PDB file of C-alpha atoms in Angstrom:
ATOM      1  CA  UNK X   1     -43.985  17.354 -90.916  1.00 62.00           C
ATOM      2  CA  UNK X   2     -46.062  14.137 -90.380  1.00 91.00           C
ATOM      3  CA  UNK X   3     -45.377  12.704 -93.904  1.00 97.00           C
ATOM      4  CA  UNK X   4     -42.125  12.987 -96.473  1.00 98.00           C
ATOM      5  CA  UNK X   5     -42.494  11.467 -99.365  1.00 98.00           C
ATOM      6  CA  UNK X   6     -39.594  11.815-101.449  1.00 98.00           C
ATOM      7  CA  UNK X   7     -38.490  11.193-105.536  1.00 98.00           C
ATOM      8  CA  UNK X   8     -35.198  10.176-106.084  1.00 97.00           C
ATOM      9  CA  UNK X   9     -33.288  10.149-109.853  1.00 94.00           C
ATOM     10  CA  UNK X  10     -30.375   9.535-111.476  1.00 90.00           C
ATOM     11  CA  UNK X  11     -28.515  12.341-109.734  1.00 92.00           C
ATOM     12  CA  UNK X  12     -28.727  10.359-106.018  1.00 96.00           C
ATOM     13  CA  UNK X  13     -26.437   7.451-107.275  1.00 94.00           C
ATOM     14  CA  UNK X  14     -24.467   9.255-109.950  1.00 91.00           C
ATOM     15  CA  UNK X  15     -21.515   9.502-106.745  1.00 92.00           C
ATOM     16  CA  UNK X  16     -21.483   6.013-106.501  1.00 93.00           C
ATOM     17  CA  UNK X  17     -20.177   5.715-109.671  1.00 87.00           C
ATOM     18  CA  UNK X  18     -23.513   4.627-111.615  1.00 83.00           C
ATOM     19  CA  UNK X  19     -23.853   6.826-114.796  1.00 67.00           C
ATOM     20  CA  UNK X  20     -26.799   8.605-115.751  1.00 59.00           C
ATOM     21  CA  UNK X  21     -28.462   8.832-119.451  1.00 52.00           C
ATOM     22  CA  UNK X  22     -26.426  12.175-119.936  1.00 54.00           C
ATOM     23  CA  UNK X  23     -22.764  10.858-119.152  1.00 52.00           C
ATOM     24  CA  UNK X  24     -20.549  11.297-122.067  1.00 52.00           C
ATOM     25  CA  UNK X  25     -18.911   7.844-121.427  1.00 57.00           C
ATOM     26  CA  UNK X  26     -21.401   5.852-119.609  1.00 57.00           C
ATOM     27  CA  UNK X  27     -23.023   2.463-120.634  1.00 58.00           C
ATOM     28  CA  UNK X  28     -25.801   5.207-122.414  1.00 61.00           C
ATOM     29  CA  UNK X  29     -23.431   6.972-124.423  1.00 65.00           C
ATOM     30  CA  UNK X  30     -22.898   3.296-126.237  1.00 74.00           C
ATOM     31  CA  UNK X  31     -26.033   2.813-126.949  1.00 79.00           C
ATOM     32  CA  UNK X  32     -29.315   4.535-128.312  1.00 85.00           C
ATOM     33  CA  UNK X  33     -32.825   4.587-125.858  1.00 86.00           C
ATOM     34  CA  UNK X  34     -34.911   2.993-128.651  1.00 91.00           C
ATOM     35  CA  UNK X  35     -32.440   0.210-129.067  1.00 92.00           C
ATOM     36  CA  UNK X  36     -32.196  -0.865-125.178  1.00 92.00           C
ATOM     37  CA  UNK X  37     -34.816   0.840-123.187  1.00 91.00           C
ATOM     38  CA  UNK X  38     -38.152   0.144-125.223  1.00 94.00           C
ATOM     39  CA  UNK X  39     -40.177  -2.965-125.699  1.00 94.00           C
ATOM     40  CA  UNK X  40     -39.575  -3.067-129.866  1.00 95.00           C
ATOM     41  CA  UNK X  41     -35.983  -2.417-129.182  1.00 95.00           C
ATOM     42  CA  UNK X  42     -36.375  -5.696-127.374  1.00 94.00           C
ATOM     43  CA  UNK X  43     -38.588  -7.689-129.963  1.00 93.00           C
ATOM     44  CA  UNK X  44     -35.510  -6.830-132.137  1.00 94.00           C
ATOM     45  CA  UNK X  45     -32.591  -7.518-130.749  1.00 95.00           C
ATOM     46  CA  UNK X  46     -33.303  -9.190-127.283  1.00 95.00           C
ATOM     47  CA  UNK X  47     -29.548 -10.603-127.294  1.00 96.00           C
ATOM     48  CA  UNK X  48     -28.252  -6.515-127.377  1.00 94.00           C
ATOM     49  CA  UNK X  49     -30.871  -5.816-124.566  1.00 94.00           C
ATOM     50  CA  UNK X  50     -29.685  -8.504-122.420  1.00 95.00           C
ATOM     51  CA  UNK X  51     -26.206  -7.775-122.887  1.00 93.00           C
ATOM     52  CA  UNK X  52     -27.005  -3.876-121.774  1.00 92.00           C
ATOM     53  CA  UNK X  53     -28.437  -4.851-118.942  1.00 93.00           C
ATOM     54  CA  UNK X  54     -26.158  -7.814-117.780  1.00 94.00           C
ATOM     55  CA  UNK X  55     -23.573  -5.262-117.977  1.00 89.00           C
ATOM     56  CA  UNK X  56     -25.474  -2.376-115.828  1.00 89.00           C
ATOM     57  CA  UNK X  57     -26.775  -5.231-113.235  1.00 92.00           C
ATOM     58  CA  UNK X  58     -23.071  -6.284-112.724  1.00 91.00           C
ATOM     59  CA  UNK X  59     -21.953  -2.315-112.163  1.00 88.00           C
ATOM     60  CA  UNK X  60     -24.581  -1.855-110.086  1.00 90.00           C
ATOM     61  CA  UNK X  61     -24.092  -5.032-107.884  1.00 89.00           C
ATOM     62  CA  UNK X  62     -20.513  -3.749-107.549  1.00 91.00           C
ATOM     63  CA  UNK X  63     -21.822   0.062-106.478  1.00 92.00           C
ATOM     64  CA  UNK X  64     -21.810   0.732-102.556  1.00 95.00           C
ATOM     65  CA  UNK X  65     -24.346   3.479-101.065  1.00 97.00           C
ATOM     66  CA  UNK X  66     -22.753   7.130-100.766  1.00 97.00           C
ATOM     67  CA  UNK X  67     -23.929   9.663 -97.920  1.00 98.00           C
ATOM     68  CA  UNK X  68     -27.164  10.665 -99.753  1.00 98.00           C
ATOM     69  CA  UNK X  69     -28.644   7.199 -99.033  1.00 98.00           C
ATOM     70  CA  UNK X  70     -28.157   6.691 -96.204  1.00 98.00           C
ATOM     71  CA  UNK X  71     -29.051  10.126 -94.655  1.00 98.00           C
ATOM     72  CA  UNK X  72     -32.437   9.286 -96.679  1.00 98.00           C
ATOM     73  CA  UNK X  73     -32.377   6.071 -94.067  1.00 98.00           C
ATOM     74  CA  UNK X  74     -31.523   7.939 -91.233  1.00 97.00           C
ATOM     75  CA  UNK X  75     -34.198  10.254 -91.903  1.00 97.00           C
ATOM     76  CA  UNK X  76     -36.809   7.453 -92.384  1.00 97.00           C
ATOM     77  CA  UNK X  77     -35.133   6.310 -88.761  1.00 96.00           C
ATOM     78  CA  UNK X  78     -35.292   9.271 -86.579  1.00 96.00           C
ATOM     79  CA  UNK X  79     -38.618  11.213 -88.305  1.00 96.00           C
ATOM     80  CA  UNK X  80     -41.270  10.251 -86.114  1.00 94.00           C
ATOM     81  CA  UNK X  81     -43.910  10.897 -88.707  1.00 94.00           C
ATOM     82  CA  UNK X  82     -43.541   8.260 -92.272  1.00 96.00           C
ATOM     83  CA  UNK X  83     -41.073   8.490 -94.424  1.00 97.00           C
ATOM     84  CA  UNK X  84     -41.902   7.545 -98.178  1.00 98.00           C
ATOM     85  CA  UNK X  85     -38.643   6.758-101.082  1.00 98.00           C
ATOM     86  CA  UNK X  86     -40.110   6.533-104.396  1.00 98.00           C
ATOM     87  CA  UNK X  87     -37.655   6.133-107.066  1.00 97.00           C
ATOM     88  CA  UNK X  88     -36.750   5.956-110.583  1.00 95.00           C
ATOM     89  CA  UNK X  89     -33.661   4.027-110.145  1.00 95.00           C
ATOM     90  CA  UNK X  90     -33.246   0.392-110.448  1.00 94.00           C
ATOM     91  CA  UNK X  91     -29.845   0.081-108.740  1.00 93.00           C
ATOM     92  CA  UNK X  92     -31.408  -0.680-105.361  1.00 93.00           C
ATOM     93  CA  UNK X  93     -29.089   1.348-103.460  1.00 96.00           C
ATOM     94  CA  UNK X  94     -31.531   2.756-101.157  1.00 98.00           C
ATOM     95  CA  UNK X  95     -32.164  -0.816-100.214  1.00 97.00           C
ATOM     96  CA  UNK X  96     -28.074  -1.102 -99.807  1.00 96.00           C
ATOM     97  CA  UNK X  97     -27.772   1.764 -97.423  1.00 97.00           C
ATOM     98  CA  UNK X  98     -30.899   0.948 -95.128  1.00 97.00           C
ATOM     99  CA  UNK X  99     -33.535   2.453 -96.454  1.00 97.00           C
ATOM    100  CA  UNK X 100     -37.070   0.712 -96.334  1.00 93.00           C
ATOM    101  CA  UNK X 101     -40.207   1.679 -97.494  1.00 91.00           C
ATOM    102  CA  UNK X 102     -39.038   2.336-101.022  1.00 97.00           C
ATOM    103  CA  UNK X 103     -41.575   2.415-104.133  1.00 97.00           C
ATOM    104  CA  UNK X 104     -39.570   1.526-107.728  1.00 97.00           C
ATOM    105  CA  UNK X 105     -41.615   2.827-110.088  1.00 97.00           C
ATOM    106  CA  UNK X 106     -39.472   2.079-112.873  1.00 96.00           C
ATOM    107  CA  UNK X 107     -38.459  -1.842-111.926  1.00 96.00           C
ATOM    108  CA  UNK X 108     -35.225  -2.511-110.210  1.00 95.00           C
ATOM    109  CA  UNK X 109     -32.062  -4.438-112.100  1.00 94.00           C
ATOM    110  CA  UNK X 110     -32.108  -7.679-109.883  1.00 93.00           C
ATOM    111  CA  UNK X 111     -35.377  -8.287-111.164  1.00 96.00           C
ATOM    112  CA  UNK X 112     -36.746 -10.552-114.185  1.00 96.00           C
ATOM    113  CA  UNK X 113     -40.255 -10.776-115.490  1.00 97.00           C
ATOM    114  CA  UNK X 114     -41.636 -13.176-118.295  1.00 96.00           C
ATOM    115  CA  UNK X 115     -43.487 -11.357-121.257  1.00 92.00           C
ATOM    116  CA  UNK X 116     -45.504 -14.120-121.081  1.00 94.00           C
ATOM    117  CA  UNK X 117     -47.327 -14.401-117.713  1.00 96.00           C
ATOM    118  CA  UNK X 118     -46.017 -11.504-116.138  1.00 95.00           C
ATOM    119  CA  UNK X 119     -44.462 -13.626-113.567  1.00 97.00           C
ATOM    120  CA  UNK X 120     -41.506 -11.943-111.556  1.00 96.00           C
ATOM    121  CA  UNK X 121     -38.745 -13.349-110.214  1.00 96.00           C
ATOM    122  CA  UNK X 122     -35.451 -12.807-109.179  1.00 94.00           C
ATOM    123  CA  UNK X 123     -32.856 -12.206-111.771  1.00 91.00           C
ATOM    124  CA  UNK X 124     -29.605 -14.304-112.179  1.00 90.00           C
ATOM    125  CA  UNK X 125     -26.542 -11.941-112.695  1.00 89.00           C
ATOM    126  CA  UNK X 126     -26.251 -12.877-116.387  1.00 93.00           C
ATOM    127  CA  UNK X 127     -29.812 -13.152-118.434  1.00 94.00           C
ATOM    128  CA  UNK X 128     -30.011 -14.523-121.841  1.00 93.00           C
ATOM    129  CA  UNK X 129     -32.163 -14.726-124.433  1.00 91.00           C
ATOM    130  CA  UNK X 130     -34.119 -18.395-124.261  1.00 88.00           C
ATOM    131  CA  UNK X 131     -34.082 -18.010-120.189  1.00 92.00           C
ATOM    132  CA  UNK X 132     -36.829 -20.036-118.960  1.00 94.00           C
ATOM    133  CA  UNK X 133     -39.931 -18.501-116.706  1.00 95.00           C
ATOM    134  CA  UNK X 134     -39.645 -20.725-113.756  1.00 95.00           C
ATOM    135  CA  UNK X 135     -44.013 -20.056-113.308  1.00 97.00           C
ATOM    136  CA  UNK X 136     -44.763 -21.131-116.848  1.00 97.00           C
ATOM    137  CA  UNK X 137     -41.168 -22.471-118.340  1.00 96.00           C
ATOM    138  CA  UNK X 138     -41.802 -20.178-121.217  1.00 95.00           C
ATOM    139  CA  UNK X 139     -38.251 -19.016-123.117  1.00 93.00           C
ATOM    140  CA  UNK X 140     -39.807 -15.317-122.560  1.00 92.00           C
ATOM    141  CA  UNK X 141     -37.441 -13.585-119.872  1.00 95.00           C
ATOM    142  CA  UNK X 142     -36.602 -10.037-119.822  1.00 95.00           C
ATOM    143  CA  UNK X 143     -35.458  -7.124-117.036  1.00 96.00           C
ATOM    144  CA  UNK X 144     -37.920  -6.417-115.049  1.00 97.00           C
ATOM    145  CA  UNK X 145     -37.559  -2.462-115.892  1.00 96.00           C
ATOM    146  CA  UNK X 146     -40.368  -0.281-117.077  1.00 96.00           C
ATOM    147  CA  UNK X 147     -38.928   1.187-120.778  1.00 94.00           C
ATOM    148  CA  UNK X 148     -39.896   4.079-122.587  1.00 90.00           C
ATOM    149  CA  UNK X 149     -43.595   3.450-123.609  1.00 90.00           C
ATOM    150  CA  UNK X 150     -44.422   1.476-120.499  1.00 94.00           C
ATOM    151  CA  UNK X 151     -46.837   2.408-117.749  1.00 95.00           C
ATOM    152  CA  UNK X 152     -44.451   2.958-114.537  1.00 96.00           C
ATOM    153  CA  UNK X 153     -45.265   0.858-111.560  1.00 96.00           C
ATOM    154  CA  UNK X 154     -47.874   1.367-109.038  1.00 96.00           C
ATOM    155  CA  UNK X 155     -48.840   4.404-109.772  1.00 97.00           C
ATOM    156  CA  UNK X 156     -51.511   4.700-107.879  1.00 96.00           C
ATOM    157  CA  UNK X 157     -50.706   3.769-104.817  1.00 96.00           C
ATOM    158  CA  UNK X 158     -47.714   6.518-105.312  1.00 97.00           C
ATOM    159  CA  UNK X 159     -50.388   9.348-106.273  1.00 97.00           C
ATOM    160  CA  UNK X 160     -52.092   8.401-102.431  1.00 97.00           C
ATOM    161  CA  UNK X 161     -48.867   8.684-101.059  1.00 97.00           C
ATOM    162  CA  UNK X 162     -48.691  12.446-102.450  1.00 97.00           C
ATOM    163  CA  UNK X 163     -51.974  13.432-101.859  1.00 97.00           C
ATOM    164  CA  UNK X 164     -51.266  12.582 -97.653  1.00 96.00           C
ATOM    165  CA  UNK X 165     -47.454  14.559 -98.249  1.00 97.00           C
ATOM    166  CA  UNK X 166     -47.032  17.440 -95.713  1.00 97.00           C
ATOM    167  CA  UNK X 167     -43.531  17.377 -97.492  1.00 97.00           C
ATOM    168  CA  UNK X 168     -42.227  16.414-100.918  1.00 98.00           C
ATOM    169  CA  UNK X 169     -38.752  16.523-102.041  1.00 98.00           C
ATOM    170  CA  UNK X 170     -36.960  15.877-105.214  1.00 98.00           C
ATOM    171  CA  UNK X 171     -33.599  14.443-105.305  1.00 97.00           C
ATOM    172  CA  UNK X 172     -31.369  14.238-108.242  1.00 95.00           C
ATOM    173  CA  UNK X 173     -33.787  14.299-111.439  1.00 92.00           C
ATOM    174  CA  UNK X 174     -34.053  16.460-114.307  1.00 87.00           C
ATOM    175  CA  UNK X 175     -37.728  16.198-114.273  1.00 83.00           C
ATOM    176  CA  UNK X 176     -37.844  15.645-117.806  1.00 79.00           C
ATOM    177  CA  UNK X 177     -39.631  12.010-117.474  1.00 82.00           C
ATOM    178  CA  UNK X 178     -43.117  11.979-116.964  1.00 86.00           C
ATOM    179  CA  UNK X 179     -45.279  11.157-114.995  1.00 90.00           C
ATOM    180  CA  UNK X 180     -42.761  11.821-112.049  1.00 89.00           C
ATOM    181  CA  UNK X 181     -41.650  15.004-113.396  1.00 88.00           C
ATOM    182  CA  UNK X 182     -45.510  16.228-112.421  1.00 94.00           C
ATOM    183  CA  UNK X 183     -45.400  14.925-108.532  1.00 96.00           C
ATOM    184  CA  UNK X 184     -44.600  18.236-107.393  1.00 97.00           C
ATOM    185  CA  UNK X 185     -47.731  19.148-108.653  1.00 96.00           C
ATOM    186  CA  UNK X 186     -49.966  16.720-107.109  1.00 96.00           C
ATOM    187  CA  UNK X 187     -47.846  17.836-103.738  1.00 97.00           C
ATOM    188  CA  UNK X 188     -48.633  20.641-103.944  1.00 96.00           C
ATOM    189  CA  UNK X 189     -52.466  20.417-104.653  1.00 95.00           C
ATOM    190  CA  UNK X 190     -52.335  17.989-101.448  1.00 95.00           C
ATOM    191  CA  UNK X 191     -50.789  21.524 -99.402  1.00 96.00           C
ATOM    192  CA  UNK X 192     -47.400  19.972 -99.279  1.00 97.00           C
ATOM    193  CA  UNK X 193     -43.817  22.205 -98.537  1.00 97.00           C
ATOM    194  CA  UNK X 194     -41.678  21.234-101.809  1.00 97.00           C
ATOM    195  CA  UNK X 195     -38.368  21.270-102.242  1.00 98.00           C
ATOM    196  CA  UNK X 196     -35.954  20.624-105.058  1.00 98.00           C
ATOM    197  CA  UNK X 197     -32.122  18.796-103.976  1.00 98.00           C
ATOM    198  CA  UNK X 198     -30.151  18.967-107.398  1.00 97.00           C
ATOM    199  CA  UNK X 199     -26.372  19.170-108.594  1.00 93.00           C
ATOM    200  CA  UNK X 200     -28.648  21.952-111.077  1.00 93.00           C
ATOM    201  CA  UNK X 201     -31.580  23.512-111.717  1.00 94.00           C
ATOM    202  CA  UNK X 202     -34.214  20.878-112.975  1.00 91.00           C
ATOM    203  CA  UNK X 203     -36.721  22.061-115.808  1.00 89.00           C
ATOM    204  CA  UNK X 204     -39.564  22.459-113.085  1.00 93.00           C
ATOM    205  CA  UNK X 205     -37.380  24.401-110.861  1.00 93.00           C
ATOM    206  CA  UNK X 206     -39.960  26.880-110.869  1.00 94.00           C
ATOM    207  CA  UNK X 207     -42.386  25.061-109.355  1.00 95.00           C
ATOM    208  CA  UNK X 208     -40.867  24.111-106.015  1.00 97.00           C
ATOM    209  CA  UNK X 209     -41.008  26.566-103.022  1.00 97.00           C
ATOM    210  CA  UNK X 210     -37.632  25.478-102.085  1.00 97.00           C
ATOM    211  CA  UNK X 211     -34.311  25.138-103.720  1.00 97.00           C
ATOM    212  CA  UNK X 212     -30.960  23.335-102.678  1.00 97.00           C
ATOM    213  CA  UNK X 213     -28.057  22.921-105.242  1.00 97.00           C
ATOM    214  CA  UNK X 214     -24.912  20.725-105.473  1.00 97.00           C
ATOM    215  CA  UNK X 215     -23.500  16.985-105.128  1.00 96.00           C
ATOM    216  CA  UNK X 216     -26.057  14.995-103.143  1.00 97.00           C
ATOM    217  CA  UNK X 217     -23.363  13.805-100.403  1.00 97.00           C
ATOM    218  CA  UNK X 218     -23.162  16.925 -99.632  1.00 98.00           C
ATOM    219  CA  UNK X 219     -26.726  18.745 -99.704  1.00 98.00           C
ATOM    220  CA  UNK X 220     -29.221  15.822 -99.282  1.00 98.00           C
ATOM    221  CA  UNK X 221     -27.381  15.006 -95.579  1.00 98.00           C
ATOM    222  CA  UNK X 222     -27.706  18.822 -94.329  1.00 97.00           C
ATOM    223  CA  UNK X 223     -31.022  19.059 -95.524  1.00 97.00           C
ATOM    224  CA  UNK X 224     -31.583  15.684 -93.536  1.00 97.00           C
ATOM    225  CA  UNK X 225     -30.303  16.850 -90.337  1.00 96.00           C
ATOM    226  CA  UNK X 226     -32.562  20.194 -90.756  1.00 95.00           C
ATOM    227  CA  UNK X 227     -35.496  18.197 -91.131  1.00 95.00           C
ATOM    228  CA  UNK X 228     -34.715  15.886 -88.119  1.00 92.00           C
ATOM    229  CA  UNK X 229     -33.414  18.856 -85.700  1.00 88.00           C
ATOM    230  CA  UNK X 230     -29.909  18.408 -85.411  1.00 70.00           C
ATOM    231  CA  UNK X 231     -26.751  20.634 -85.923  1.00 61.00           C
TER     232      UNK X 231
END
């Protein structure tokens, strides 16, 4: 296997305490997607937004990498073909537990970006509404996080990753977000082995060759020391 790229989700940091959109008592449960996680949601209330995401930024700053992480580095370590993370988390835990060569398609919590100029920067622990770009010193700050509506980021540089994948694998998403929820599909037009590494079955279960189930500290290392040879 010359090439792994691999999608991570929710699932991968749900062990390291960081709560997924379907946690009955998580900072989602408080709060409804169109209110936080979309730009009008924003437009309206921008103090509410801010707030939501001061609070995740200072839970996920707190968070330490579990086992699945950093068997994902240790893979991208001892493989001696190139190891690809994309993600659609924004906790940067990958980061945390060694990993390099990771693609956040959806924006990453420590980040800011002004509506204005698209300038990015990065983010103080606390954002507010009023805080200043430091490019054009416009009051138009926000989280650097793609939201519901929004196209994710680079795209398509992620589509050439999986169209060179000998391997794709899926780690801890439902696969009910699009367009990631389709990468096994441009896998496996490229002729890549899929697999799917879930606590459950996703909703395109179906469409993997391969199937592993349970917590990700548990599963994701195996499967990493299958892929790099040892016991």
């Amino acid at each position: 296997m010359s090439k792994i790229v691999i999608l991570t989700g929710a699932g991968i940091s749900a062990e390291s305490g960081l709560g997924t959109f379907r946690d009955e008592n998580g900072l989602w449960a408080q709060h409804r997607i169109e209110d936080v996680a979309t730009p009008e949601g924003f437009a309206r209330n921008p103090d509410l937004v801010h707030s939501f995401y001061n609070a995740r930024r200072h839970q996920s700053s707190a968070a330490q990498p579990n086992a699945a992480h950093m068997a994902l580095a240790q893979l991208q370590a001892q493989h001696p073909g190139e190891v690809v993370i994309v993600t659609q988390n924004v906790d940067g835990l990958h980061e945390k537990g060694g990993a390099s060569n990771v693609w956040h398609m959806h924006g990453i919590l420590d980040g800011a970006l002004c509506a204005a100029c698209s300038h990015r920067w990065h983010a103080a622990e606390d954002m507010h509404r009023g805080t200043l770009c430091p490019s054009c010193q416009m009051p138009a700050a926000r989280p650097d996080i793609v939201w519901f509506g929004e196209m994710p980021y680079d795209m398509e540089q992620i589509y050439a990753q999986l169209a060179g994948a000998d391997l794709f694998a899926s780690i801890g998403t439902s696969s009910q977000v699009y367009p990631a929820a389709a990468f096994v599909h441009e896998a496996q037009a490229a002729g890549a082995h899929t697999v799917e590494l879930n606590l459950e079955p996703s909703s395109m279960v179906s469409s993997f060759a391969e199937t592993r189930f349970g917590p990700a500290t548990v599963i994701v290392p195996r499967w990493v020391n299958e892929v790099i040879g040892q016991p």
